[in-house]
CSV table of C-alpha atoms in Angstrom, one decimal:
chain,number,residue,atom,x,y,z
C,1,MET,CA,-13.1,6.4,23.8
C,2,SER,CA,-12.3,7.0,20.2
C,3,TYR,CA,-11.6,4.3,17.6
C,4,LEU,CA,-7.8,5.0,17.7
C,5,ASP,CA,-7.7,5.1,21.5
C,6,GLU,CA,-9.4,1.8,21.7
C,7,LEU,CA,-7.1,0.4,19.0
C,8,GLU,CA,-4.1,1.6,20.9
C,9,LYS,CA,-5.3,0.0,24.1
C,10,LEU,CA,-5.9,-3.3,22.4
C,11,LEU,CA,-2.5,-3.3,20.7
C,12,ARG,CA,-0.8,-2.6,24.1
C,13,GLU,CA,-2.7,-5.5,25.6
C,14,ARG,CA,-1.4,-7.7,22.8
C,15,GLY,CA,2.2,-6.8,23.7
C,16,VAL,CA,2.9,-4.7,20.6
C,17,ALA,CA,6.0,-2.4,20.9
C,18,PRO,CA,5.1,1.2,21.8
C,19,GLU,CA,7.1,2.6,18.8
C,20,TRP,CA,5.1,0.4,16.4
C,21,ILE,CA,1.8,1.4,18.0
C,22,ARG,CA,2.7,5.1,17.8
C,23,ALA,CA,3.7,4.9,14.2
C,24,THR,CA,0.6,2.9,13.2
C,25,THR,CA,-1.9,5.2,15.0
C,26,ASP,CA,-0.2,8.3,13.6
C,27,ASP,CA,-0.5,6.9,10.0
C,28,LEU,CA,-4.1,6.0,10.6
C,29,ALA,CA,-4.9,9.4,12.1
C,30,ALA,CA,-3.4,11.1,9.0
C,31,PHE,CA,-5.2,8.8,6.7
C,32,MET,CA,-8.6,9.5,8.3
C,33,ALA,CA,-7.9,13.2,8.4
C,34,GLU,CA,-7.2,13.3,4.7
C,35,GLY,CA,-10.1,11.1,3.6
C,36,GLY,CA,-12.7,12.1,6.2
C,37,THR,CA,-13.7,8.4,6.4
C,38,ASP,CA,-15.4,6.6,9.3
C,39,PRO,CA,-12.7,4.3,10.8
C,40,GLU,CA,-15.1,1.4,11.5
C,41,GLU,CA,-16.5,1.5,8.0
C,42,GLU,CA,-12.9,1.6,6.5
C,43,PHE,CA,-11.1,-0.8,8.8
C,44,GLY,CA,-13.9,-2.8,10.4
C,45,PRO,CA,-14.6,-3.4,14.1
C,46,VAL,CA,-11.7,-2.3,16.2
C,47,ALA,CA,-11.1,-5.7,17.9
C,48,GLU,CA,-11.0,-7.5,14.5
C,49,PHE,CA,-8.7,-4.8,13.1
C,50,ALA,CA,-6.3,-5.2,16.1
C,51,ASP,CA,-6.3,-8.9,15.4
C,52,ASP,CA,-5.4,-8.3,11.7
C,53,LEU,CA,-2.6,-6.0,12.7
C,54,THR,CA,-1.1,-8.5,15.1
C,55,GLY,CA,-1.7,-11.6,13.0
C,56,GLU,CA,-4.0,-13.2,15.5
C,57,GLY,CA,-6.8,-15.4,14.4
C,58,CYS,CA,-5.6,-15.6,10.8
C,59,GLY,CA,-3.4,-18.8,11.0
C,60,THR,CA,-0.2,-17.0,9.8
C,61,GLY,CA,1.5,-16.5,13.1
C,62,SER,CA,1.8,-13.5,15.4
C,63,ALA,CA,3.6,-10.3,14.3
C,64,THR,CA,4.7,-9.7,17.9
C,65,GLY,CA,6.0,-13.0,19.2
C,66,PRO,CA,9.5,-13.9,20.5
C,67,GLY,CA,12.2,-13.3,17.9
C,68,THR,CA,9.9,-11.4,15.6
C,69,GLU,CA,11.3,-8.7,13.3
C,70,THR,CA,9.4,-5.9,11.7
C,71,LEU,CA,10.1,-4.0,8.5
C,72,VAL,CA,8.4,-1.1,6.8
C,73,TRP,CA,9.4,-0.5,3.2
C,74,GLY,CA,7.9,0.8,-0.1
C,75,ALA,CA,8.3,0.6,-3.9
C,76,ASP,CA,6.7,2.2,-6.9
C,77,ALA,CA,3.9,0.3,-8.7
C,78,PHE,CA,6.3,-1.0,-11.4
C,79,GLU,CA,8.8,-2.4,-8.9
C,80,SER,CA,6.4,-3.6,-6.2
C,81,PRO,CA,5.7,-7.2,-7.4
C,82,ALA,CA,9.4,-8.1,-7.8
C,83,ARG,CA,10.4,-6.6,-4.5
C,84,MET,CA,7.5,-8.1,-2.6
C,85,ASN,CA,8.5,-11.6,-3.8
C,86,GLU,CA,12.1,-10.9,-3.1
C,87,MET,CA,11.2,-10.0,0.5
C,88,GLY,CA,8.9,-13.0,0.6
C,89,ALA,CA,11.8,-15.3,-0.3
C,90,GLN,CA,13.6,-13.8,2.8
C,91,GLY,CA,10.7,-14.7,5.0
C,92,TRP,CA,8.9,-11.4,5.3
C,93,GLU,CA,5.1,-11.5,5.5
C,94,VAL,CA,3.2,-8.4,4.6
C,95,ASP,CA,0.6,-7.6,7.2
C,96,ARG,CA,-0.9,-4.5,5.6
C,97,VAL,CA,-0.3,-1.5,3.4
C,98,ASP,CA,-0.2,1.7,5.3
C,99,PRO,CA,-1.8,5.0,4.2
C,100,ARG,CA,1.5,6.1,2.6
C,101,GLY,CA,1.6,3.0,0.4
C,102,ARG,CA,4.3,1.3,2.5
C,103,PHE,CA,4.4,-2.4,3.2
C,104,VAL,CA,4.3,-3.2,6.9
C,105,SER,CA,5.9,-6.6,7.3
C,106,HIS,CA,7.1,-9.0,9.9
C,107,ARG,CA,9.3,-12.1,10.1
C,108,GLY,CA,8.7,-14.6,12.9
C,109,GLU,CA,11.1,-16.7,14.9
C,110,HIS,CA,10.8,-19.6,12.5
C,111,PRO,CA,10.3,-17.8,9.1
C,112,GLN,CA,8.9,-19.3,6.0
C,113,THR,CA,8.8,-18.0,2.4
C,114,TRP,CA,5.9,-16.1,0.9
C,115,GLU,CA,4.5,-15.3,-2.5
C,116,TYR,CA,2.9,-12.1,-3.5
C,117,ARG,CA,0.9,-10.6,-6.4
C,118,GLN,CA,-0.3,-7.1,-7.3
C,119,GLU,CA,-3.7,-6.8,-9.0
C,120,SER,CA,-5.4,-3.9,-10.6
C,121,ALA,CA,-8.6,-3.2,-8.7
C,122,LEU,CA,-10.5,0.1,-8.8
C,123,GLY,CA,-12.6,0.4,-5.6
C,124,SER,CA,-13.7,-1.9,-2.9
C,125,ARG,CA,-16.1,-4.0,-5.0
C,126,GLU,CA,-13.5,-4.8,-7.6
C,127,ARG,CA,-11.1,-5.7,-4.8
C,128,ALA,CA,-13.7,-8.0,-3.3
C,129,ARG,CA,-14.3,-9.7,-6.7
C,130,THR,CA,-10.6,-10.1,-7.2
C,131,ALA,CA,-10.2,-11.6,-3.8
C,132,ASP,CA,-13.0,-14.1,-4.5
C,133,ARG,CA,-11.4,-15.0,-7.8
C,134,LEU,CA,-8.0,-15.7,-6.2
C,135,ALA,CA,-9.2,-17.4,-3.0
C,136,SER,CA,-9.4,-20.8,-4.6
C,137,GLU,CA,-5.6,-20.6,-5.4
C,138,GLY,CA,-4.8,-19.9,-1.8
C,139,TRP,CA,-4.3,-16.1,-2.2
C,140,GLU,CA,-5.5,-13.8,0.6
C,141,PRO,CA,-5.6,-10.0,0.7
C,142,CYS,CA,-2.8,-8.2,2.5
C,143,GLY,CA,-3.6,-4.6,1.7
C,144,HIS,CA,-4.4,-2.1,-1.0
C,145,TYR,CA,-3.2,1.3,-2.2
C,146,PHE,CA,-4.6,3.7,-4.8
C,147,VAL,CA,-5.8,1.4,-7.6
C,148,PHE,CA,-3.8,-1.7,-6.6
C,149,ALA,CA,-4.7,-4.7,-4.4
C,150,TYR,CA,-2.0,-6.9,-2.9
C,151,PHE,CA,-2.3,-10.6,-2.1
C,152,LYS,CA,-0.1,-13.1,-0.3
C,153,ARG,CA,0.2,-16.9,-0.2
C,154,ALA,CA,2.4,-19.0,2.0
C,155,ARG,CA,4.8,-21.2,0.0
C,156,ALA,CA,4.2,-23.9,2.6
C,157,ALA,CA,0.8,-24.5,1.0
C,158,LEU,CA,2.6,-25.6,-2.2
C,159,VAL,CA,6.0,-27.1,-1.2
C,160,GLY,CA,5.4,-28.0,2.5
C,161,PRO,CA,8.3,-28.0,4.9
C,162,ARG,CA,10.7,-26.8,2.2
C,163,ALA,CA,9.2,-23.3,2.6
C,164,GLU,CA,10.9,-23.0,6.0
C,165,LEU,CA,14.0,-20.9,6.0
C,166,THR,CA,17.2,-22.1,7.8
C,167,GLU,CA,18.8,-18.7,7.6
C,168,ARG,CA,17.5,-15.1,8.1
C,169,PRO,CA,18.9,-13.0,5.2
C,170,GLU,CA,19.5,-9.4,6.1
C,171,PRO,CA,17.1,-7.0,4.2
C,172,ALA,CA,18.6,-4.3,2.0
C,173,ARG,CA,19.3,-1.0,3.8
C,174,LYS,CA,17.1,0.9,1.3
C,175,ARG,CA,13.5,1.4,2.4
C,176,PHE,CA,12.1,2.6,-0.9
C,177,PHE,CA,12.8,1.1,-4.3
C,178,TRP,CA,12.3,2.9,-7.6
C,179,SER,CA,12.1,1.4,-11.1
C,180,LEU,CA,13.2,3.2,-14.3
C,181,PRO,CA,9.6,3.5,-15.5
C,182,GLY,CA,8.6,4.9,-12.1
C,183,LEU,CA,11.4,7.5,-12.1
C,184,ALA,CA,10.4,8.5,-15.7
C,185,VAL,CA,6.8,9.0,-14.9
C,186,THR,CA,7.6,11.0,-11.8
C,187,ALA,CA,10.1,13.1,-13.7
C,188,ILE,CA,7.6,13.9,-16.5
C,189,ALA,CA,4.9,14.8,-14.0
C,190,LEU,CA,7.3,17.2,-12.3
C,191,VAL,CA,8.5,18.8,-15.5
C,192,VAL,CA,4.9,19.3,-16.8
C,193,GLY,CA,3.8,20.8,-13.4
C,194,VAL,CA,6.8,23.1,-13.1
C,195,THR,CA,6.5,24.3,-16.7
C,196,GLY,CA,2.8,25.0,-16.3
C,197,LEU,CA,3.4,27.0,-13.1
C,198,PHE,CA,6.3,28.9,-14.7
C,199,GLY,CA,4.2,29.8,-17.7
C,200,LEU,CA,1.3,31.0,-15.6
C,201,ALA,CA,3.6,33.1,-13.4
C,202,GLN,CA,5.1,34.8,-16.5
C,203,THR,CA,1.7,35.6,-17.9
C,204,LEU,CA,0.4,37.0,-14.6
C,205,ARG,CA,3.6,39.2,-14.3
C,206,ALA,CA,3.2,40.7,-17.8
C,207,GLY,CA,-0.5,41.8,-17.5
C,208,ASP,CA,-2.3,44.4,-15.5
C,209,THR,CA,-4.7,43.7,-12.6
C,210,ALA,CA,-7.7,43.0,-14.9
C,211,ASP,CA,-5.6,40.7,-17.2
C,212,ARG,CA,-4.3,38.9,-14.2
C,213,VAL,CA,-7.7,38.2,-12.8
C,214,ALA,CA,-8.9,37.0,-16.2
C,215,THR,CA,-5.8,34.9,-16.7
C,216,LEU,CA,-6.0,33.3,-13.3
C,217,SER,CA,-9.7,32.6,-13.7
C,218,GLY,CA,-9.1,31.0,-17.1
C,219,ALA,CA,-6.2,29.0,-15.8
C,220,LEU,CA,-8.3,27.6,-12.9
C,221,ALA,CA,-11.2,26.8,-15.2
C,222,GLY,CA,-8.8,25.1,-17.7
C,223,ALA,CA,-7.1,23.2,-14.9
C,224,ALA,CA,-10.4,21.9,-13.6
C,225,THR,CA,-11.5,20.8,-17.1
C,226,GLY,CA,-8.1,19.2,-17.7
C,227,VAL,CA,-8.2,17.3,-14.5
C,228,ALA,CA,-11.7,16.1,-15.1
C,229,ALA,CA,-10.8,15.0,-18.6
C,230,MET,CA,-7.6,13.3,-17.5
C,231,THR,CA,-9.4,11.5,-14.7
C,232,LEU,CA,-12.0,10.2,-17.2
C,233,VAL,CA,-9.3,9.0,-19.6
C,234,PHE,CA,-7.3,7.4,-16.8
C,235,TRP,CA,-10.4,5.6,-15.5
C,236,LEU,CA,-11.3,4.2,-18.9
C,237,LEU,CA,-7.7,3.2,-19.6
C,238,PHE,CA,-7.4,1.6,-16.2
C,239,LYS,CA,-10.6,-0.4,-16.6
C,240,LEU,CA,-9.4,-1.7,-20.0
C,241,PHE,CA,-6.0,-2.5,-18.5
C,242,ALA,CA,-7.5,-4.2,-15.5
C,243,LYS,CA,-9.9,-6.2,-17.7
C,244,VAL,CA,-7.0,-7.5,-19.9
C,245,ARG,CA,-4.6,-8.1,-17.1
C,246,ASN,CA,-7.0,-9.8,-14.6
C,247,ARG,CA,-8.8,-12.1,-17.0
């Protein structure tokens, strides 16, 4: 039996809704297909992973108990911290971040408020160091995506019974939230990409076969060099940013 088959079986035994199981296993299958990773190495032993997904054994309540609601939503990196804390104030607990960067959350029958923070962490070792640094303040990991790690903390640990909600506010109908910086970065990336492709197409159309081959080869070599240079610059800038932000 494969890892996902075993996970699906364990989730069914824990009473998880079939729709949620199907969506979760589909996301995990796509993630593993893209990355070619070993699921046990990436997610840990299947039984423990099933416990993490359902909230069992972690002291934060079950994600599948009576009266439990589930919510999957997303936001760009600039907007995530504010939106996570807004959702946390409504009683939504983030269980994990799925392969698409969406926050998989639940709200129990007797919800309480949650706090969240987004940290810059490049790689598993940096995430582990960040988790160790924040553990003394009551923060626990609740997922990661790209170069960001996410942490949650129950407000009850700070204010006691006042963290319990007497009402269950309805979440916004939107399921993805953009910030102005996020829209600007996305727009610039699209403009640069489209402009580059248009210029390459015009050059290829104007030349003969030999010129086209030479142009295409040069473009591919230039693109590879540019990507490598941008990756290096991004990595250096990110390390500097993370060092300043996380100190």
